[in-house]
Tab-separated table of C-alpha atoms in Angstrom:
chain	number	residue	atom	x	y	z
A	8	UNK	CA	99.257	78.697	94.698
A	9	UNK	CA	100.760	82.559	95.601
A	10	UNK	CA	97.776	83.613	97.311
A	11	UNK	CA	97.961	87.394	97.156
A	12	UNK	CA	100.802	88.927	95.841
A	13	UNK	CA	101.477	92.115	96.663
A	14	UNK	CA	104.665	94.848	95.019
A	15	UNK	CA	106.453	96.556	96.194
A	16	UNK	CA	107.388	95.139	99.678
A	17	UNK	CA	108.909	98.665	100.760
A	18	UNK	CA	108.733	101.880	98.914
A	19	UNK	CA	110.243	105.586	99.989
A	20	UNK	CA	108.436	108.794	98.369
A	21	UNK	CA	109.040	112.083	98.533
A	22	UNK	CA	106.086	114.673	98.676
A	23	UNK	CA	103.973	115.203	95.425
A	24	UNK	CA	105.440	112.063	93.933
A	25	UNK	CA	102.928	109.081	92.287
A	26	UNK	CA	103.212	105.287	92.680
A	27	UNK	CA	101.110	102.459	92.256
A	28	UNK	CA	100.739	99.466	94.208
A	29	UNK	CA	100.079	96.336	92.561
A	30	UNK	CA	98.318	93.397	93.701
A	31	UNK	CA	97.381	90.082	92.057
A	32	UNK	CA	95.462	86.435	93.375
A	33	UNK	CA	95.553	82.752	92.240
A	34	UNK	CA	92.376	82.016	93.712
A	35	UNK	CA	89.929	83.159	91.240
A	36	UNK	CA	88.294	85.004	94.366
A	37	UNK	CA	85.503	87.700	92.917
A	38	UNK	CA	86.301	90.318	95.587
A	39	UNK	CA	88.949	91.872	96.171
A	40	UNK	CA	90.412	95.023	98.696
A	41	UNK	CA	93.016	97.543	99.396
A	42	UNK	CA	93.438	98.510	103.594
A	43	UNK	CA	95.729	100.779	105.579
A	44	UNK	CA	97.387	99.661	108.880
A	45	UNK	CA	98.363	102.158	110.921
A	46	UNK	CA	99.630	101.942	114.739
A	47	UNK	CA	96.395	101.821	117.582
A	48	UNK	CA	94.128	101.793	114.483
A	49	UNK	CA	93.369	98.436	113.384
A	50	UNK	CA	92.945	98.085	109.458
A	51	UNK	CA	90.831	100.825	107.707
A	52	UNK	CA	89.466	99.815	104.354
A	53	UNK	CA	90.257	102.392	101.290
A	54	UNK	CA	88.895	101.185	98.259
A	55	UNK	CA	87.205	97.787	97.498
A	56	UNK	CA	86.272	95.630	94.580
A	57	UNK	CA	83.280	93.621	94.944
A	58	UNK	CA	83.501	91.708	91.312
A	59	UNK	CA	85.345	92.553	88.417
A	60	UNK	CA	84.323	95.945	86.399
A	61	UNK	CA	82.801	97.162	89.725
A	62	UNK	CA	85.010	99.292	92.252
A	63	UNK	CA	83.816	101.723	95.672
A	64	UNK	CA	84.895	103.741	98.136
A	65	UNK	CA	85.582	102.576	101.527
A	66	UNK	CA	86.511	104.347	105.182
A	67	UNK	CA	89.169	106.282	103.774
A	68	UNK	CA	89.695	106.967	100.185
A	69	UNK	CA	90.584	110.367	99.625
A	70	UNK	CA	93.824	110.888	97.917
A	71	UNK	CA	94.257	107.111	96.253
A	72	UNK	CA	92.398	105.518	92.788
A	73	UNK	CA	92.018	101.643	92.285
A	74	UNK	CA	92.044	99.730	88.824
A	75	UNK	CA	90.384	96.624	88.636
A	76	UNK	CA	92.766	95.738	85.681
A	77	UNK	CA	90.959	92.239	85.455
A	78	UNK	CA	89.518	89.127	87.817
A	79	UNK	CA	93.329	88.736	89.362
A	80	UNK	CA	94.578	91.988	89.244
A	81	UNK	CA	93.678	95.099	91.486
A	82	UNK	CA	95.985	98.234	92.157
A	83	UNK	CA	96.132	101.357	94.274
A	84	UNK	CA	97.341	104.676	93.123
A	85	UNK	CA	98.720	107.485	94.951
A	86	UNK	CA	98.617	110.456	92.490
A	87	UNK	CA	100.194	112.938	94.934
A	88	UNK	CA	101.704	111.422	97.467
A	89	UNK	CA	101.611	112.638	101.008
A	90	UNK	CA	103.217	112.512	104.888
A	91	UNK	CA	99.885	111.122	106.069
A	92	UNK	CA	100.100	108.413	104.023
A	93	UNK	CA	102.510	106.968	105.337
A	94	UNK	CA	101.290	103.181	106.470
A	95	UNK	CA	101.580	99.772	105.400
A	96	UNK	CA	98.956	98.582	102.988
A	97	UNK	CA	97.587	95.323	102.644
A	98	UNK	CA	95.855	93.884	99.317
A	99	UNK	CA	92.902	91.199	100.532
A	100	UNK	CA	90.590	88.796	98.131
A	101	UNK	CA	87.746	86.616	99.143
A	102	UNK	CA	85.980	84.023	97.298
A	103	UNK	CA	82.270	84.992	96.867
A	104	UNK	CA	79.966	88.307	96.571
A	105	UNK	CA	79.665	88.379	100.472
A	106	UNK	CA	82.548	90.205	102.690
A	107	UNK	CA	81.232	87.590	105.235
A	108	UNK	CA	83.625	85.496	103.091
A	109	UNK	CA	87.217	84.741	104.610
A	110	UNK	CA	89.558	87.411	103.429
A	111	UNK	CA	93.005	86.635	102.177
A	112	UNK	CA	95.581	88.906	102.641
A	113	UNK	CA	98.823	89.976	100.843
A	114	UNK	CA	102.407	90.075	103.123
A	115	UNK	CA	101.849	93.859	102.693
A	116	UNK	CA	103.237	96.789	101.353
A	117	UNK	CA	105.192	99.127	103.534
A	118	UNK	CA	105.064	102.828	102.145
A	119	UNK	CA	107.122	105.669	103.435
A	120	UNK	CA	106.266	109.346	102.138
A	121	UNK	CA	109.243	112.284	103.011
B	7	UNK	CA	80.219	105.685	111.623
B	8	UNK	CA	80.444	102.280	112.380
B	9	UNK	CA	83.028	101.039	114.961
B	10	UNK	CA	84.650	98.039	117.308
B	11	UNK	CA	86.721	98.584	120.071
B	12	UNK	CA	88.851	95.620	121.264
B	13	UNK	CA	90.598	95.689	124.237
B	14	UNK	CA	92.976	95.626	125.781
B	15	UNK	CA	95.573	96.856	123.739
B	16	UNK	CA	98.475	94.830	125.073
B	17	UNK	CA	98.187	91.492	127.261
B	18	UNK	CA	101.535	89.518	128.622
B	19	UNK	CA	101.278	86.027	129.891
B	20	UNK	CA	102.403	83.425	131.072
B	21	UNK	CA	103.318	79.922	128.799
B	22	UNK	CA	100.358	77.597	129.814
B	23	UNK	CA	98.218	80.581	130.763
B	24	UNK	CA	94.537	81.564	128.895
B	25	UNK	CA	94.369	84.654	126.904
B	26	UNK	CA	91.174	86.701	126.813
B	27	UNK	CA	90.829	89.564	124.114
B	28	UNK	CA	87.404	91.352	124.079
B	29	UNK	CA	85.136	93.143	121.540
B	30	UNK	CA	82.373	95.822	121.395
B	31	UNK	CA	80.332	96.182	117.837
B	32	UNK	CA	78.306	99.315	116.958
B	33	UNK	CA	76.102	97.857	114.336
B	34	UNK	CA	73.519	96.083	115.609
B	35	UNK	CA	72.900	94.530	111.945
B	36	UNK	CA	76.574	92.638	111.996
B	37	UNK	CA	76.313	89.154	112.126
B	38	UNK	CA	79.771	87.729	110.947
B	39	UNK	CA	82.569	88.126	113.452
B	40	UNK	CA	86.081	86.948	112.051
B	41	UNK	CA	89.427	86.792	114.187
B	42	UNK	CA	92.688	87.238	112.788
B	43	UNK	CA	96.334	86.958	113.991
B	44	UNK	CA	99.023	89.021	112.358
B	45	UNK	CA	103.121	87.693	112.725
B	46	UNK	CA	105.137	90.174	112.182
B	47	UNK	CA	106.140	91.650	108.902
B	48	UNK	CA	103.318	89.255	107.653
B	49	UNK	CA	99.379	89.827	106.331
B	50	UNK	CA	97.013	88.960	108.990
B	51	UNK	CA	95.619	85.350	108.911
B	52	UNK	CA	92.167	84.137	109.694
B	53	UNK	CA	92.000	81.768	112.862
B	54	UNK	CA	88.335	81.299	113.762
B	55	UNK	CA	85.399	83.248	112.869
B	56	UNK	CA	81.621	83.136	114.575
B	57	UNK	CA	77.992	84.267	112.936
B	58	UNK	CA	75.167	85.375	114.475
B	59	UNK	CA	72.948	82.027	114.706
B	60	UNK	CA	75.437	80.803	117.436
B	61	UNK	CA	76.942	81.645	120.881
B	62	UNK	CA	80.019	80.276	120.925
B	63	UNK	CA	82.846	78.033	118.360
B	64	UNK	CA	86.026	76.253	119.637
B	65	UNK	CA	88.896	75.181	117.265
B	66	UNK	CA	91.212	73.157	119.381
B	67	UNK	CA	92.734	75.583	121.726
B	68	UNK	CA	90.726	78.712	120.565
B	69	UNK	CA	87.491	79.711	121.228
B	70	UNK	CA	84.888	82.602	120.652
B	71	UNK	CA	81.891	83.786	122.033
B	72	UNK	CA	79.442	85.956	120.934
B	73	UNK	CA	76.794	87.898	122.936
B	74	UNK	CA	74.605	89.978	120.035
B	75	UNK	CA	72.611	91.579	122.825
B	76	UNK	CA	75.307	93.146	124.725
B	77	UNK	CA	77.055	93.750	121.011
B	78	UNK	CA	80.476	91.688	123.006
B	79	UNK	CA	82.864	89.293	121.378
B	80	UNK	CA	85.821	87.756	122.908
B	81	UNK	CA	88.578	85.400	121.909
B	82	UNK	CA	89.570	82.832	124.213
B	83	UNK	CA	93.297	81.131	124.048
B	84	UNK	CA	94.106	78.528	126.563
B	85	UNK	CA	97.225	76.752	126.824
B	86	UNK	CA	99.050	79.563	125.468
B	87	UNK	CA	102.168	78.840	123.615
B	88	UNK	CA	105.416	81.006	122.573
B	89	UNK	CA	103.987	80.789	118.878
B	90	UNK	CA	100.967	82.358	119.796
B	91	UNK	CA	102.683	85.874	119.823
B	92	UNK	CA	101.354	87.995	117.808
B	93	UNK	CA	98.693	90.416	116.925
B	94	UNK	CA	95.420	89.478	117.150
B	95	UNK	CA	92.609	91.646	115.210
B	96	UNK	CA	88.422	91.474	115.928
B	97	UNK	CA	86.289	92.522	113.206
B	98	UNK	CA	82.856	93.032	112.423
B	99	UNK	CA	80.802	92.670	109.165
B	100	UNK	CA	77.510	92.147	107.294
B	101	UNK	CA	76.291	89.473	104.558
B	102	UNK	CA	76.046	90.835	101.630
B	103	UNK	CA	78.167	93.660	102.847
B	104	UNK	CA	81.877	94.438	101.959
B	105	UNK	CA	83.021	96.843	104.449
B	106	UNK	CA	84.200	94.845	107.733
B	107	UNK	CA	85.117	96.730	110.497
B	108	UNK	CA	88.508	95.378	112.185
B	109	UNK	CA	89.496	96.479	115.828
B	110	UNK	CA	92.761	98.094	116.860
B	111	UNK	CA	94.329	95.323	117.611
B	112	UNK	CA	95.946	93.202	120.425
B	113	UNK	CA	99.604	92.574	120.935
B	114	UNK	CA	99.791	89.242	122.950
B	115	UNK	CA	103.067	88.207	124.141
B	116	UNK	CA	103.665	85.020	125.882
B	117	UNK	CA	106.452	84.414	128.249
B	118	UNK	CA	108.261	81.141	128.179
């Protein structure tokens, strides 16, 4: 088993450009989650995916959208990027309903906007 | 909104040494209290995690402790090792929630 797999592992933007982040599990986990790491901030949840067909907001979602594309499958768009977001992201999946659940997280995504 | 603070931001020991990283929760309705460590360039990585219904849970050379009426959690390493480097995130979170709360952060280094 992959675990979570996350693409890309670095990306470089320039201002006003799109992307989307991918994200995929193995573990046939229900829930699944998109977070931003920045310095002296911990990990801030954007968008989260408590079972397939269902998707909210979290702590910070302004300027990204999330697909839940199917059980496996969950991805983050930037439609316009910007300097402040400018992070690393990390994809996360747990196994039941609860977020009491252990979460599982993705090697990351590094994201650099010009 | 909701919050934990962890401190302290940076701790340096000694190999052989304990570690001590503490927590402070806002939400008085958490009850699950996870602990991860993050390597570097890597996703963090659960290493012990403690509910409400108990005080304190030891895994080896890790332990936590929970005190819901002061809203404190801490993470106790003893025996520290070079491998035990890392970052080292609190968090906070409800059943039946989905929106755990994760601290700043802790950069541990230990010295050989």
């Amino acid at each position: 088993n992959a675990g979570v797999t996350q693409t890309p592992k670095f990306q470089v933007l320039k201002t006003g450009q799109s992307m989307t982040l991918q994200c995929a599990q193995d573990m046939n986990h229900n829930s699944m989650y998109w977070y931003r790491q920045d310095p002296g901030m911990g990990l801030r949840l954007i968008y989260y995916s408590a079972s397939e067909g269902t998707t909210d907001k979290g702590e910070v979602p302004n300027g990204y959208n999330v697909s839940r594309l199917n059980k496996r499958e969950f991805s983050l768009r930037l439609e316009s990027a910007a300097p402040s977001q400018t992070s690393v992201y990390f994809c996360a999946s747990s196994g039941a309903s609860q977020a009491t659940d252990t979460q599982y997280f993705g090697p990351g995504t590094r994201l650099t906007v010009l | 909104g909701e919050n934990v603070e962890q401190h302290p931001s940076t701790l340096s020991v000694q190999e052989g040494d304990s570690a001590v990283i503490k927590c402070t929760y806002s939400d008085s309705a958490s009850n699950y209290f996870p602990w991860y460590k993050q390597e570097l360039g890597k996703g963090p990585q659960l290493i012990i995690d403690i509910r409400s219904n108990v005080g304190e849970k030891k895994d080896q050379r890790i332990a936590v402790t929970l005190n819901k009426t002061a809203k404190h959690f801490s993470l106790h390493i003893t025996e520290t090792q070079p491998e035990d480097s890392a970052v080292y995130f609190c968090a906070a979170g409800r059943t039946g929630g989905f929106k755990t709360i994760f601290g700043a952060g802790t950069r541990l280094f230990v010295k050989a």
